[in-house]
Short mmCIF file of C-alpha atoms in Angstrom, two decimals:
data_model
loop_
_atom_site.label_atom_id
_atom_site.label_comp_id
_atom_site.label_asym_id
_atom_site.label_seq_id
_atom_site.Cartn_x
_atom_site.Cartn_y
_atom_site.Cartn_z
CA MET A 170 116.73 91.48 130.94
CA THR A 171 113.33 91.86 129.26
CA THR A 172 110.46 89.98 130.91
CA PHE A 173 107.35 89.20 128.89
CA THR A 174 104.59 86.70 128.23
CA TYR A 175 103.82 85.49 124.73
CA ASP A 176 100.85 83.28 123.89
CA GLY A 177 101.39 81.68 120.49
CA LEU A 178 98.05 81.11 118.78
CA PRO A 179 97.26 77.78 117.08
CA GLY A 180 96.34 77.68 113.44
CA ARG A 181 97.47 76.43 110.07
CA VAL A 182 98.45 78.80 107.25
CA VAL A 183 98.71 77.81 103.60
CA PHE A 184 100.21 80.65 101.54
CA GLY A 185 101.00 81.03 97.84
CA PRO A 186 99.69 81.92 94.38
CA GLY A 187 97.01 79.49 93.25
CA VAL A 188 96.73 77.57 96.55
CA ALA A 189 93.00 78.30 96.89
CA SER A 190 92.41 76.26 93.74
CA THR A 191 94.97 73.52 94.34
CA ARG A 192 94.95 73.04 98.12
CA LEU A 193 91.48 73.92 99.45
CA LEU A 194 90.06 70.43 98.92
CA ALA A 195 92.84 68.86 101.01
CA GLU A 196 92.36 71.44 103.77
CA VAL A 197 88.63 70.73 103.93
CA ASP A 198 89.29 66.97 103.87
CA ALA A 199 91.56 67.36 106.90
CA PHE A 200 88.45 68.15 108.96
CA GLY A 201 86.46 65.24 107.56
CA ALA A 202 83.76 67.78 106.72
CA ARG A 203 80.58 66.50 105.11
CA ARG A 204 78.15 69.38 105.69
CA ILE A 205 79.77 72.74 104.95
CA LEU A 206 78.21 76.16 105.39
CA LEU A 207 79.76 78.47 102.80
CA ILE A 208 79.83 82.12 103.89
CA ALA A 209 80.54 84.69 101.18
CA GLY A 210 79.19 88.15 100.40
CA GLU A 211 77.16 88.64 97.26
CA SER A 212 80.16 89.96 95.34
CA GLU A 213 82.26 86.91 96.33
CA THR A 214 79.65 84.16 95.90
CA ALA A 215 80.60 83.25 92.33
CA LEU A 216 84.29 82.98 93.24
CA ALA A 217 83.51 80.99 96.37
CA ARG A 218 81.39 78.47 94.48
CA GLU A 219 84.12 78.10 91.86
CA LEU A 220 86.64 77.30 94.58
CA CYS A 221 84.22 74.81 96.11
CA ALA A 222 83.58 72.98 92.83
CA PRO A 223 85.74 69.94 93.80
CA PHE A 224 83.57 69.36 96.89
CA ALA A 225 80.33 71.09 95.86
CA ASP A 226 78.26 68.11 97.01
CA ARG A 227 79.37 68.81 100.59
CA VAL A 228 78.31 72.47 100.58
CA THR A 229 74.85 72.12 102.08
CA ALA A 230 74.07 75.83 102.41
CA THR A 231 75.40 79.22 101.37
CA PHE A 232 75.01 82.39 103.42
CA SER A 233 75.51 85.61 101.43
CA GLY A 234 73.82 88.17 103.69
CA VAL A 235 77.15 89.59 104.87
CA ARG A 236 77.13 93.19 106.11
CA PRO A 237 79.86 95.42 107.54
CA HIS A 238 80.30 95.38 111.32
CA VAL A 239 78.23 92.16 111.56
CA PRO A 240 74.82 93.38 112.78
CA VAL A 241 73.33 91.03 115.39
CA GLU A 242 70.43 90.15 113.09
CA VAL A 243 72.90 89.04 110.39
CA ALA A 244 74.73 86.89 112.92
CA GLU A 245 71.46 85.24 113.95
CA SER A 246 70.52 84.51 110.33
CA ALA A 247 73.94 82.99 109.67
CA ARG A 248 73.61 80.81 112.78
CA GLU A 249 70.28 79.53 111.54
CA ALA A 250 71.88 78.66 108.20
CA ALA A 251 74.59 76.71 110.09
CA VAL A 252 72.18 74.25 111.70
CA GLY A 253 73.47 70.76 110.88
CA ALA A 254 76.80 71.99 109.51
CA ASP A 255 80.14 70.53 110.59
CA LEU A 256 82.44 73.18 109.06
CA LEU A 257 82.32 76.89 108.22
CA LEU A 258 84.11 77.97 105.05
CA CYS A 259 84.34 81.74 104.57
CA VAL A 260 85.60 83.37 101.37
CA GLY A 261 85.90 87.15 101.40
CA GLY A 262 87.02 90.14 103.43
CA GLY A 263 86.87 91.09 107.08
CA SER A 264 83.07 91.29 107.28
CA THR A 265 82.78 87.78 105.85
CA THR A 266 85.30 86.42 108.32
CA GLY A 267 83.51 88.31 111.08
CA THR A 268 80.22 86.65 110.15
CA ALA A 269 81.84 83.21 110.34
CA LYS A 270 83.26 84.13 113.74
CA ALA A 271 79.82 85.13 115.00
CA VAL A 272 78.58 81.67 114.06
CA ALA A 273 81.57 79.90 115.61
CA LEU A 274 81.13 81.89 118.82
CA THR A 275 77.85 80.15 119.65
CA THR A 276 78.20 76.87 117.75
CA GLY A 277 81.85 75.95 118.22
CA LEU A 278 82.12 75.02 114.53
CA PRO A 279 85.64 75.16 113.04
CA ILE A 280 86.41 77.82 110.43
CA VAL A 281 88.46 77.54 107.26
CA ALA A 282 89.07 81.08 105.98
CA VAL A 283 90.03 82.19 102.49
CA PRO A 284 90.71 85.94 102.65
CA THR A 285 90.29 88.14 99.59
CA THR A 286 91.33 91.42 101.27
CA TYR A 287 94.01 92.48 103.73
CA ALA A 288 91.83 92.62 106.86
CA GLY A 289 93.99 90.25 108.95
CA SER A 290 91.06 89.20 111.14
CA GLU A 291 91.37 85.65 109.85
CA VAL A 292 94.30 85.03 112.23
CA THR A 293 92.83 86.69 115.33
CA PRO A 294 90.51 85.39 118.06
CA VAL A 295 88.71 88.75 118.09
CA TRP A 296 85.01 88.93 117.22
CA GLY A 297 82.75 91.95 116.79
CA MET A 298 79.02 92.51 116.36
CA THR A 299 76.83 95.60 116.15
CA GLN A 300 73.45 96.10 117.79
CA GLY A 301 71.77 99.35 116.92
CA SER A 302 74.55 101.93 116.90
CA ARG A 303 76.87 100.15 119.34
CA LYS A 304 79.61 97.74 118.30
CA THR A 305 80.72 95.16 120.83
CA THR A 306 83.97 93.25 120.51
CA GLY A 307 85.45 90.38 122.44
CA THR A 308 88.12 87.71 122.36
CA ASP A 309 87.46 83.99 122.34
CA PRO A 310 89.71 81.20 121.05
CA MET A 311 86.58 79.52 119.69
CA VAL A 312 86.38 82.03 116.82
CA LEU A 313 90.00 81.72 115.67
CA PRO A 314 89.97 80.08 112.21
CA ARG A 315 91.68 76.68 112.29
CA THR A 316 93.09 77.02 108.77
CA VAL A 317 93.73 80.07 106.60
CA VAL A 318 94.38 79.75 102.87
CA TYR A 319 96.17 82.86 101.59
CA ASP A 320 96.16 83.10 97.80
CA PRO A 321 97.50 86.39 96.37
CA ASP A 322 95.82 85.57 93.04
CA LEU A 323 92.42 86.09 94.68
CA THR A 324 93.29 89.72 95.38
CA LEU A 325 94.29 90.64 91.82
CA THR A 326 90.80 91.92 91.00
CA LEU A 327 90.42 93.88 94.24
CA PRO A 328 90.05 97.52 93.10
CA ALA A 329 93.08 99.69 93.81
CA ALA A 330 91.18 102.06 96.13
CA LEU A 331 89.84 99.19 98.23
CA SER A 332 93.26 97.52 98.21
CA VAL A 333 94.84 100.70 99.57
CA ALA A 334 92.25 101.14 102.31
CA SER A 335 92.45 97.49 103.30
CA GLY A 336 96.26 97.56 103.26
CA LEU A 337 96.33 100.64 105.49
CA ASN A 338 93.87 98.93 107.82
CA ALA A 339 96.49 96.17 108.14
CA MET A 340 99.11 98.88 108.71
CA ALA A 341 97.01 100.08 111.66
CA HIS A 342 97.19 96.60 113.21
CA CYS A 343 100.98 96.74 112.96
CA VAL A 344 101.40 100.26 114.33
CA GLU A 345 99.03 99.65 117.24
CA ALA A 346 100.87 96.46 118.19
CA PHE A 347 103.75 98.65 119.39
CA TRP A 348 101.71 99.98 122.34
CA ALA A 349 98.73 97.63 122.68
CA PRO A 350 98.09 96.17 126.17
CA ARG A 351 99.76 92.75 125.55
CA ARG A 352 102.68 94.02 123.49
CA ASN A 353 105.90 92.02 123.72
CA PRO A 354 109.18 91.72 121.76
CA VAL A 355 107.81 88.94 119.54
CA SER A 356 104.64 90.76 118.46
CA THR A 357 106.65 93.95 117.96
CA ALA A 358 109.13 92.20 115.66
CA VAL A 359 106.27 90.67 113.67
CA ALA A 360 104.56 94.06 113.42
CA ALA A 361 107.72 95.78 112.18
CA ASP A 362 108.14 93.17 109.44
CA GLY A 363 104.48 93.57 108.52
CA ILE A 364 104.97 97.33 108.09
CA ARG A 365 107.91 96.70 105.75
CA TYR A 366 105.90 94.40 103.47
CA LEU A 367 102.89 96.71 103.47
CA ALA A 368 104.96 99.83 102.83
CA ALA A 369 106.58 98.07 99.85
CA GLY A 370 103.38 96.65 98.41
CA LEU A 371 100.98 99.59 98.72
CA PRO A 372 102.64 102.05 96.31
CA ALA A 373 103.28 99.23 93.84
CA ILE A 374 99.61 98.24 93.85
CA ALA A 375 98.53 101.84 93.39
CA ALA A 376 100.77 101.99 90.30
CA ASP A 377 99.75 98.58 88.93
CA SER A 378 96.87 96.75 90.59
CA GLU A 379 97.81 93.52 88.79
CA ASP A 380 101.37 93.41 90.12
CA GLY A 381 101.45 89.85 91.46
CA ALA A 382 104.61 90.31 93.52
CA ALA A 383 103.17 93.40 95.22
CA ARG A 384 99.92 91.54 95.89
CA ALA A 385 101.92 88.80 97.60
CA ASP A 386 103.79 91.40 99.68
CA LEU A 387 100.52 92.97 100.79
CA LEU A 388 98.93 89.66 101.69
CA LEU A 389 102.00 88.54 103.63
CA GLY A 390 102.04 91.93 105.38
CA ALA A 391 98.37 91.51 106.24
CA TYR A 392 99.03 88.06 107.72
CA LEU A 393 101.86 89.45 109.85
CA ALA A 394 99.69 92.41 110.87
CA GLY A 395 96.85 90.19 112.00
CA SER A 396 99.26 87.92 113.84
CA ALA A 397 100.79 90.85 115.75
CA PHE A 398 97.39 92.33 116.57
CA ALA A 399 96.06 88.95 117.73
CA VAL A 400 98.78 88.68 120.37
CA ALA A 401 99.27 92.34 121.35
CA GLY A 402 95.60 93.24 121.57
CA SER A 403 93.55 96.31 120.81
CA GLY A 404 94.63 99.85 121.70
CA ILE A 405 93.18 103.34 121.45
CA HIS A 406 93.25 103.40 117.63
CA HIS A 407 90.96 100.39 117.33
CA LYS A 408 88.70 101.67 120.10
CA ILE A 409 88.19 104.91 118.17
CA CYS A 410 87.51 103.16 114.86
CA HIS A 411 85.17 100.54 116.31
CA VAL A 412 83.05 103.16 118.08
CA LEU A 413 82.87 105.37 114.99
CA GLY A 414 82.15 102.45 112.68
CA GLY A 415 79.45 100.97 114.88
CA ALA A 416 77.75 104.29 115.63
CA PHE A 417 77.74 105.74 112.12
CA ASP A 418 78.22 102.71 109.85
CA LEU A 419 81.45 104.12 108.41
CA PRO A 420 83.48 101.96 106.02
CA HIS A 421 85.82 99.97 108.25
CA ALA A 422 89.06 100.07 106.27
CA ASP A 423 88.77 103.73 105.22
CA THR A 424 88.11 104.78 108.82
CA HIS A 425 91.27 103.01 109.99
CA ALA A 426 93.31 104.47 107.14
CA ILE A 427 92.24 108.05 107.95
CA VAL A 428 92.57 107.89 111.74
CA LEU A 429 95.93 106.08 111.92
CA PRO A 430 98.37 109.02 111.41
CA TYR A 431 96.50 111.05 114.03
CA VAL A 432 96.76 108.33 116.66
CA LEU A 433 100.45 107.88 115.86
CA ALA A 434 100.95 111.64 116.23
CA PHE A 435 99.13 111.50 119.57
CA ASN A 436 101.25 108.65 120.96
CA ALA A 437 104.66 109.18 119.34
CA PRO A 438 106.00 111.79 121.81
CA ASN A 439 105.52 109.34 124.69
CA ALA A 440 106.61 106.25 122.77
CA PRO A 441 109.90 107.33 121.16
CA GLU A 442 111.32 103.83 120.73
CA ALA A 443 108.13 102.63 119.04
CA ALA A 444 108.08 105.72 116.80
CA SER A 445 111.70 105.11 115.82
CA ARG A 446 111.07 101.47 114.90
CA ILE A 447 107.92 102.37 112.96
CA ALA A 448 109.89 105.03 111.06
CA SER A 449 112.61 102.52 110.23
CA ALA A 450 110.08 99.97 109.00
CA LEU A 451 108.41 102.63 106.84
CA GLY A 452 111.76 103.85 105.55
CA GLN A 453 110.91 107.38 106.74
CA ASP A 454 112.60 109.87 109.07
CA ASP A 455 109.27 111.00 110.54
CA PRO A 456 106.72 108.17 110.87
CA VAL A 457 103.75 110.52 111.37
CA GLN A 458 104.51 112.56 108.28
CA GLY A 459 105.47 109.40 106.42
CA LEU A 460 102.12 107.72 107.10
CA HIS A 461 100.16 110.87 106.32
CA ASP A 462 102.03 111.40 103.05
CA LEU A 463 101.61 107.74 102.10
CA GLY A 464 97.85 107.96 102.61
CA HIS A 465 97.65 111.20 100.62
CA LYS A 466 99.74 109.72 97.79
CA LEU A 467 97.54 106.63 97.69
CA GLY A 468 94.30 108.62 97.55
CA VAL A 469 92.96 107.98 101.05
CA PRO A 470 90.04 110.36 101.84
CA ALA A 471 91.43 113.50 103.46
CA GLY A 472 89.27 113.29 106.57
CA LEU A 473 86.37 111.49 108.22
CA ARG A 474 84.03 114.16 106.90
CA GLU A 475 84.58 112.70 103.41
CA LEU A 476 83.04 109.45 104.70
CA GLY A 477 79.87 111.32 105.64
CA LEU A 478 80.63 111.90 109.32
CA ARG A 479 79.19 115.19 110.59
CA LYS A 480 81.22 117.43 112.89
CA PRO A 481 78.72 117.13 115.81
CA ASP A 482 79.02 113.33 115.55
CA VAL A 483 82.57 113.53 116.86
CA ASP A 484 81.53 114.93 120.23
CA ALA A 485 78.55 112.56 120.41
CA VAL A 486 80.81 109.51 120.79
CA LEU A 487 83.58 111.08 122.86
CA ASP A 488 82.44 109.55 126.15
CA ASP A 489 82.02 106.11 124.57
CA ILE A 490 85.63 106.14 123.36
CA LEU A 491 86.96 107.51 126.65
CA ALA A 492 85.31 104.65 128.50
CA LEU A 493 87.24 102.16 126.36
CA ALA A 494 90.63 103.90 126.36
CA PRO A 495 93.43 101.61 127.67
CA ALA A 496 94.91 102.83 130.94
CA ASP A 497 98.47 102.19 129.72
CA ASN A 498 98.21 104.09 126.44
CA PRO A 499 101.58 105.89 125.95
CA SER A 500 99.89 109.31 126.03
CA PRO A 501 97.15 109.76 128.67
CA VAL A 502 93.77 109.84 126.92
CA THR A 503 91.89 112.90 128.14
CA ALA A 504 88.66 114.37 126.84
CA ASP A 505 90.47 117.43 125.46
CA GLY A 506 93.25 115.43 123.83
CA LEU A 507 90.83 112.96 122.27
CA ARG A 508 88.58 115.75 121.04
CA THR A 509 91.52 117.46 119.36
CA LEU A 510 92.61 114.19 117.73
CA LEU A 511 89.14 113.40 116.43
CA HIS A 512 88.43 116.87 115.09
CA ALA A 513 91.75 116.88 113.23
CA ALA A 514 90.94 113.45 111.75
CA TRP A 515 87.47 114.72 110.83
CA ALA A 516 88.82 117.81 109.08
CA GLY A 517 91.79 116.05 107.49
CA THR A 518 94.30 118.64 108.67
CA ALA A 519 97.99 117.71 108.92
CA PRO A 520 98.48 115.62 112.08
CA ALA A 521 100.44 117.41 114.79
CA ARG A 522 102.30 115.55 117.52
CA GLU A 523 100.78 115.81 120.97
CA GLY A 524 102.10 118.89 122.73
CA THR A 525 103.15 120.70 119.55
#
């Protein structure tokens, strides 16, 4: 009989087309909020203010200085803006949610999140901040948003290229949940379902970015991905991407999308059951080739070099990644194996399974 531990995370989810316009007021009222800090990047500020129109008199400040990877100085500025607030309302992608989490981490303020991408971080207790070239992450229930309002309509204007990268970032959460440190049958089942929704929605969005049904599939897949990741934890894939992103300021979603097939190729030989279930969820015989082909078909950059990463940069962060590698990763993480993986992801060559 299987033995496992599963910690269900608290949180309310409101999902459906148009719910950000029709339900957000009631969700804010549930907290009795009277002094709201609105957090939204510059490109999302107009949308966020439109959504807040029914309770605009309670939005006492707006923070729009959102930056990828949440630099410490941005976190400090957002915390200053939160003085006197009783609720954080974030509207935007993963960096916006991450900024709200940085505030909640030190203030304890509750978060209501309205995602506009497929980051999934809105349902995780994971926070991350960057100081200099080093990104630090941690887990704290204080940063888990209390309510998440998922409205597929808000993603209709997300450009196809960004939608693809963000959706594949969510795919990485699902795939990694199969071998992450706190994996269990529940998180694995959630991750497999997430892969199915994402695999269905991504090609449809690439063909028609205004396909409402596909947008709903992607957003539901992203929710499931974040939920699986939140419980299972972070594995070698996320360690690689967080180090690279923090050190070289690489775009978060694109980095995940590029690296994912190479990590799957690295782990698949020593995780055959996981590889089989991932293949089934993708509807592919070979999950590694399936993921690589999907990324190529969707226009994902061929390698990390296309994001501006230089070849010597790969070796510069090797030790940092090795220090974070989980001891129970399916394939032992050695310097040589990791170097081979990273150089292949840098060059964009076809991913080869470990040992082949």
